[in-house]
């Protein structure tokens, strides 16, 4: 990866997010799972609750996100 590309990526991830921006969709009640949650439980949540996204936590800190499309 070139220096210019690396700088673009770093700027993207370090840019602040304006959560007051009305164009940003916010989920006020996201579904959360722990990092060590079994895939069978994740499958159950997507299937039975018909949700589209789960946030993944480790020690109370968001570490990632799993979408239904990525899971499939």
CSV table of N, CA and C in Angstrom, one decimal:
chain,number,residue,atom,x,y,z
A,1,UNK,N,0.9,-1.2,0.0
A,1,UNK,CA,0.0,0.0,0.0
A,1,UNK,C,0.9,1.2,0.0
A,2,UNK,N,0.6,2.1,-0.9
A,2,UNK,CA,1.4,3.4,-1.0
A,2,UNK,C,1.1,4.3,0.1
A,3,UNK,N,2.1,5.3,0.3
A,3,UNK,CA,1.9,6.3,1.3
A,3,UNK,C,0.7,7.1,1.1
A,4,UNK,N,0.3,7.5,-0.1
A,4,UNK,CA,-0.8,8.3,-0.4
A,4,UNK,C,-2.1,7.5,0.0
A,5,UNK,N,-2.2,6.3,-0.4
A,5,UNK,CA,-3.4,5.4,0.0
A,5,UNK,C,-3.5,5.3,1.5
A,6,UNK,N,-2.4,5.0,2.1
A,6,UNK,CA,-2.3,4.8,3.6
A,6,UNK,C,-2.9,6.1,4.3
A,7,UNK,N,-2.4,7.3,3.8
A,7,UNK,CA,-2.9,8.5,4.4
A,7,UNK,C,-4.4,8.7,4.2
A,8,UNK,N,-4.9,8.4,3.0
A,8,UNK,CA,-6.3,8.5,2.8
A,8,UNK,C,-7.1,7.6,3.7
A,9,UNK,N,-6.7,6.4,3.9
A,9,UNK,CA,-7.3,5.4,4.8
A,9,UNK,C,-7.3,5.9,6.3
A,10,UNK,N,-6.1,6.4,6.7
A,10,UNK,CA,-6.0,6.9,8.1
A,10,UNK,C,-6.9,8.1,8.3
A,11,UNK,N,-6.9,9.0,7.3
A,11,UNK,CA,-7.8,10.2,7.5
A,11,UNK,C,-9.2,9.8,7.6
A,12,UNK,N,-9.6,8.8,6.8
A,12,UNK,CA,-11.0,8.4,6.9
A,12,UNK,C,-11.4,7.9,8.2
A,13,UNK,N,-10.5,7.0,8.8
A,13,UNK,CA,-10.8,6.4,10.1
A,13,UNK,C,-10.6,7.3,11.3
A,14,UNK,N,-9.9,8.3,11.1
A,14,UNK,CA,-9.6,9.3,12.2
A,14,UNK,C,-10.5,10.5,12.1
A,15,UNK,N,-11.4,10.6,11.1
A,15,UNK,CA,-12.2,11.8,10.9
A,15,UNK,C,-13.4,11.7,12.0
A,16,UNK,N,-13.7,12.8,12.6
A,16,UNK,CA,-14.8,12.8,13.6
A,16,UNK,C,-16.1,12.6,12.9
A,17,UNK,N,-17.0,12.1,13.7
A,17,UNK,CA,-18.4,11.8,13.2
A,17,UNK,C,-19.3,12.8,13.9
A,18,UNK,N,-20.1,13.5,13.1
A,18,UNK,CA,-21.1,14.4,13.6
A,18,UNK,C,-22.4,13.7,13.8
A,19,UNK,N,-22.7,13.2,15.0
A,19,UNK,CA,-23.9,12.5,15.3
A,19,UNK,C,-25.2,13.3,15.2
A,20,UNK,N,-25.0,14.6,15.2
A,20,UNK,CA,-26.2,15.5,15.0
A,20,UNK,C,-26.6,15.7,13.6
A,21,UNK,N,-25.8,15.1,12.7
A,21,UNK,CA,-26.2,15.2,11.2
A,21,UNK,C,-27.4,14.4,11.0
A,22,UNK,N,-28.5,15.0,10.5
A,22,UNK,CA,-29.7,14.2,10.2
A,22,UNK,C,-29.6,13.2,9.2
A,23,UNK,N,-28.6,13.2,8.3
A,23,UNK,CA,-28.4,12.2,7.3
A,23,UNK,C,-27.9,10.9,7.8
A,24,UNK,N,-27.4,10.9,9.1
A,24,UNK,CA,-26.8,9.7,9.7
A,24,UNK,C,-27.9,9.0,10.4
A,25,UNK,N,-28.1,7.7,10.0
A,25,UNK,CA,-29.1,6.9,10.7
A,25,UNK,C,-28.5,6.3,12.0
A,26,UNK,N,-29.3,6.5,13.0
A,26,UNK,CA,-28.8,6.1,14.4
A,26,UNK,C,-29.8,5.0,14.9
A,27,UNK,N,-29.2,3.9,15.4
A,27,UNK,CA,-30.1,2.9,16.1
A,27,UNK,C,-30.0,3.2,17.6
A,28,UNK,N,-31.1,3.6,18.2
A,28,UNK,CA,-31.0,3.9,19.6
A,28,UNK,C,-31.1,2.6,20.5
A,29,UNK,N,-31.3,1.5,19.9
A,29,UNK,CA,-31.4,0.2,20.7
A,29,UNK,C,-30.7,-0.9,19.9
A,30,UNK,N,-29.4,-0.8,19.7
A,30,UNK,CA,-28.7,-1.9,18.9
A,30,UNK,C,-28.6,-3.2,19.7
A,31,UNK,N,-28.6,-4.3,18.9
A,31,UNK,CA,-28.3,-5.6,19.5
A,31,UNK,C,-26.8,-5.8,19.7
A,32,UNK,N,-26.5,-6.2,20.9
A,32,UNK,CA,-25.1,-6.4,21.2
A,32,UNK,C,-24.7,-7.8,21.5
A,33,UNK,N,-23.6,-8.3,21.1
A,33,UNK,CA,-23.0,-9.6,21.4
A,33,UNK,C,-21.6,-9.4,21.9
A,34,UNK,N,-21.2,-10.4,22.7
A,34,UNK,CA,-19.8,-10.3,23.1
A,34,UNK,C,-18.9,-11.0,22.1
A,35,UNK,N,-17.6,-10.7,22.1
A,35,UNK,CA,-16.7,-11.2,21.1
A,35,UNK,C,-16.6,-12.7,21.1
A,36,UNK,N,-16.9,-13.4,22.2
A,36,UNK,CA,-16.8,-14.8,22.2
A,36,UNK,C,-18.2,-15.5,22.0
A,37,UNK,N,-19.2,-14.7,21.5
A,37,UNK,CA,-20.5,-15.3,21.3
A,37,UNK,C,-20.5,-16.4,20.2
A,38,UNK,N,-21.0,-17.5,20.5
A,38,UNK,CA,-21.0,-18.6,19.4
A,38,UNK,C,-21.8,-18.2,18.2
A,39,UNK,N,-21.3,-18.7,17.0
A,39,UNK,CA,-21.9,-18.4,15.8
A,39,UNK,C,-23.3,-18.9,15.7
A,40,UNK,N,-23.6,-20.0,16.4
A,40,UNK,CA,-25.0,-20.5,16.5
A,40,UNK,C,-26.0,-19.5,17.1
A,41,UNK,N,-25.5,-18.8,18.1
A,41,UNK,CA,-26.4,-17.8,18.7
A,41,UNK,C,-26.5,-16.6,17.8
A,42,UNK,N,-25.5,-16.2,17.1
A,42,UNK,CA,-25.6,-15.1,16.1
A,42,UNK,C,-26.6,-15.5,15.0
A,43,UNK,N,-26.5,-16.7,14.6
A,43,UNK,CA,-27.4,-17.2,13.6
A,43,UNK,C,-28.9,-17.1,14.1
A,44,UNK,N,-29.1,-17.6,15.3
A,44,UNK,CA,-30.4,-17.5,15.9
A,44,UNK,C,-30.9,-16.1,16.0
A,45,UNK,N,-30.1,-15.1,16.4
A,45,UNK,CA,-30.5,-13.7,16.5
A,45,UNK,C,-30.9,-13.2,15.1
A,46,UNK,N,-30.1,-13.5,14.1
A,46,UNK,CA,-30.4,-13.0,12.8
A,46,UNK,C,-31.7,-13.6,12.2
A,47,UNK,N,-31.9,-14.9,12.5
A,47,UNK,CA,-33.0,-15.7,11.9
A,47,UNK,C,-34.3,-15.4,12.7
A,48,UNK,N,-34.3,-15.6,14.0
A,48,UNK,CA,-35.5,-15.5,14.8
A,48,UNK,C,-36.0,-14.1,15.0
A,49,UNK,N,-35.1,-13.1,15.2
A,49,UNK,CA,-35.4,-11.8,15.5
A,49,UNK,C,-35.5,-10.9,14.2
A,50,UNK,N,-35.0,-11.5,13.1
A,50,UNK,CA,-35.0,-10.7,11.8
A,50,UNK,C,-34.3,-9.4,12.0
A,51,UNK,N,-33.2,-9.4,12.6
A,51,UNK,CA,-32.4,-8.1,12.7
A,51,UNK,C,-31.3,-8.1,11.6
A,52,UNK,N,-30.8,-7.0,11.3
A,52,UNK,CA,-29.9,-6.8,10.2
A,52,UNK,C,-28.4,-6.6,10.6
A,53,UNK,N,-28.2,-6.3,11.9
A,53,UNK,CA,-26.9,-5.9,12.4
A,53,UNK,C,-26.7,-6.2,13.9
A,54,UNK,N,-25.5,-6.6,14.2
A,54,UNK,CA,-25.1,-6.8,15.6
A,54,UNK,C,-23.8,-6.1,15.9
A,55,UNK,N,-23.7,-5.4,17.0
A,55,UNK,CA,-22.5,-4.8,17.4
A,55,UNK,C,-21.7,-5.8,18.3
A,56,UNK,N,-20.4,-5.9,18.1
A,56,UNK,CA,-19.6,-6.9,18.8
A,56,UNK,C,-18.8,-6.1,19.9
A,57,UNK,N,-18.9,-6.5,21.2
A,57,UNK,CA,-18.2,-5.9,22.3
A,57,UNK,C,-17.2,-6.8,22.9
A,58,UNK,N,-16.1,-6.1,23.4
A,58,UNK,CA,-15.1,-6.8,24.2
A,58,UNK,C,-14.8,-5.9,25.4
A,59,UNK,N,-15.2,-6.4,26.6
A,59,UNK,CA,-15.0,-5.6,27.8
A,59,UNK,C,-15.7,-4.3,27.7
A,60,UNK,N,-16.9,-4.3,27.1
A,60,UNK,CA,-17.7,-3.1,27.1
A,60,UNK,C,-17.4,-2.1,26.0
A,61,UNK,N,-16.4,-2.4,25.2
A,61,UNK,CA,-16.0,-1.5,24.1
A,61,UNK,C,-16.3,-2.1,22.8
A,62,UNK,N,-16.9,-1.3,21.9
A,62,UNK,CA,-17.3,-1.8,20.6
A,62,UNK,C,-16.0,-2.2,19.8
A,63,UNK,N,-16.0,-3.4,19.3
A,63,UNK,CA,-14.8,-3.9,18.6
A,63,UNK,C,-15.2,-4.2,17.1
A,64,UNK,N,-16.5,-4.2,16.8
A,64,UNK,CA,-16.8,-4.5,15.4
A,64,UNK,C,-18.3,-4.6,15.2
A,65,UNK,N,-18.7,-5.0,14.0
A,65,UNK,CA,-20.1,-5.1,13.6
A,65,UNK,C,-20.2,-6.3,12.7
A,66,UNK,N,-21.3,-7.0,12.8
A,66,UNK,CA,-21.6,-8.1,11.9
A,66,UNK,C,-23.0,-7.8,11.3
A,67,UNK,N,-23.1,-7.8,10.0
A,67,UNK,CA,-24.4,-7.6,9.4
A,67,UNK,C,-24.9,-9.0,8.9
A,68,UNK,N,-26.2,-9.0,8.7
A,68,UNK,CA,-26.8,-10.2,8.2
A,68,UNK,C,-26.2,-10.7,6.9
A,69,UNK,N,-26.0,-9.7,6.0
A,69,UNK,CA,-25.5,-10.1,4.7
A,69,UNK,C,-24.1,-10.6,4.8
A,70,UNK,N,-23.2,-10.1,5.7
A,70,UNK,CA,-21.9,-10.6,5.9
A,70,UNK,C,-21.9,-12.0,6.5
A,71,UNK,N,-22.9,-12.2,7.4
A,71,UNK,CA,-23.0,-13.5,8.0
A,71,UNK,C,-23.3,-14.6,7.1
A,72,UNK,N,-24.3,-14.3,6.2
A,72,UNK,CA,-24.7,-15.3,5.2
A,72,UNK,C,-23.5,-15.6,4.3
